[in-house]
Amino acid sequence: MRLRRTRHVGWYEIMSQCPICGKKGWCGINEDQTIVHCMRVPSDKFKDTDIGRQYTHYLTERIPPEKIEVEVSNAVEKRSNDHLNRVYRALTREIPLSARHANHLMNDRMMDDQSIRLREYRTMPDRDRYKVAKGVIGRISSDTDLLGVPGFFAQEGRYGPYWTMAGDTGLMVPFRSILNEIIGWQIRVDKPKLELTMEGSIKGNILEEVEPLPNGLRRARCSLQVQDKTLEVILTEKDKKICNSKSGQFVFSVRLQQGTKYWWWSSGSKLNGASIGGPLPVHLALPYPCLPYWKTGEDPSGLIDCSEIWITEGAMKADLASDMMVKPFMAIPGTGAFRLALEPLKQLGCRHVVLAYDADAVTTPEVQRSLELCAEFFAKESDMALSLAMWDASLGKGIDDLLRANYVPQVSSLLA
């Protein structure tokens, strides 16, 4: 099990599969390995946090020490929004958007060329990142200004430490505050890591990736432990293998699939790096014709009516939906992270919130619970009306897919 230290002493974020829900991300475990705070499987005991409700589960067996890997943290405190914006604006002048990523935005996402330019998407380079960091330093006052800026960290070199940048190569998507400050980035990774998803009496790990199939599906050689046997097999992406006993009882299943495609640009596990959390950013998207007139530090309500704001997951999705609906959209980092949006919404004078989660996600039990909790929270903490945007999943997974297909969602009231 891979763990990452958190701000809460004695608690760790689970970076591998949670022992309760079997999924990755958001769940936590205590130092004694007796309690898990799971974000997905309900229990009678829980606590509410900025990223959602955490359910308490008690473990009956400790995890063997040799199976625990704790990331070493050399992080420093994240800087203010104003400081982050100054550094990140300098970064946008040092790196371009690659032709490949521009084509993806125009052809696959159907984004307008001017929108792409004004939204300042960038490409994380795959080499010479220290040169980019050096260029950023040259545009600001000193190299100490990179201290506490998520994504940058100090690398030990032959002649001492030097500044460089973390993260996988991919499309960089900026997160903007309600004052048009760039306060964080997510990277849409070009080649997500392959992972094994296993259920039942099976264990395993990926040994190496091998040549993909002619249709582009990725493959990997894997070591699987089934009962007292070890098998070495080549699995193909998305091909789920299921094993049943002679009597038809389920024994195990295994599937090779791509891991998380979107990652926060962060450097909390590296020397003099910083975590993106504390708190996680939310992103305000305005229709792109507003952007040339939206000055940094200014409230956008003079440019567009903010009495109604739509909320979704993903900054790029919010950008495109805002352009197509000509409405302000706010992107939150998860369906349960609605608490992070409350204060920005209040500051914008919002009176009506429309939740536009993915169509397939709304049918899952954990998202249904999030919707109930969201309605309770807004009823208690604000006088805003709350609605839910719905559509048939066959018309598109996300609201951006729906709008590109020339459909609009149906809006139903959750809280008057």
mmCIF file of C-alpha atoms in Angstrom, residues 102 105-107 109-119 121 288-289 320 323-324:
data_model
loop_
_atom_site.group_PDB
_atom_site.id
_atom_site.type_symbol
_atom_site.label_atom_id
_atom_site.label_comp_id
_atom_site.label_asym_id
_atom_site.label_seq_id
_atom_site.Cartn_x
_atom_site.Cartn_y
_atom_site.Cartn_z
ATOM 1 C CA ALA A 102 -4.109 22.398 -29.967
ATOM 2 C CA LEU A 105 -8.816 20.943 -28.390
ATOM 3 C CA MET A 106 -10.027 22.097 -31.801
ATOM 4 C CA ASN A 107 -10.930 18.767 -33.432
ATOM 5 C CA ARG A 109 -13.210 19.098 -28.092
ATOM 6 C CA MET A 110 -14.549 21.410 -30.841
ATOM 7 C CA MET A 111 -13.200 24.487 -29.084
ATOM 8 C CA ASP A 112 -12.883 27.807 -30.865
ATOM 9 C CA ASP A 113 -9.332 28.858 -31.753
ATOM 10 C CA GLN A 114 -9.740 32.176 -29.957
ATOM 11 C CA SER A 115 -11.089 30.439 -26.861
ATOM 12 C CA ILE A 116 -8.053 28.148 -26.771
ATOM 13 C CA ARG A 117 -5.720 31.129 -27.005
ATOM 14 C CA LEU A 118 -7.484 33.242 -24.380
ATOM 15 C CA ARG A 119 -7.783 30.371 -21.890
ATOM 16 C CA TYR A 121 -3.774 26.123 -22.129
ATOM 17 C CA TYR A 288 -14.298 33.452 -23.808
ATOM 18 C CA PRO A 289 -15.525 36.827 -25.222
ATOM 19 C CA LEU A 320 -16.355 24.547 -23.123
ATOM 20 C CA ASP A 323 -18.689 29.025 -24.155
ATOM 21 C CA MET A 324 -21.617 27.036 -25.562
#
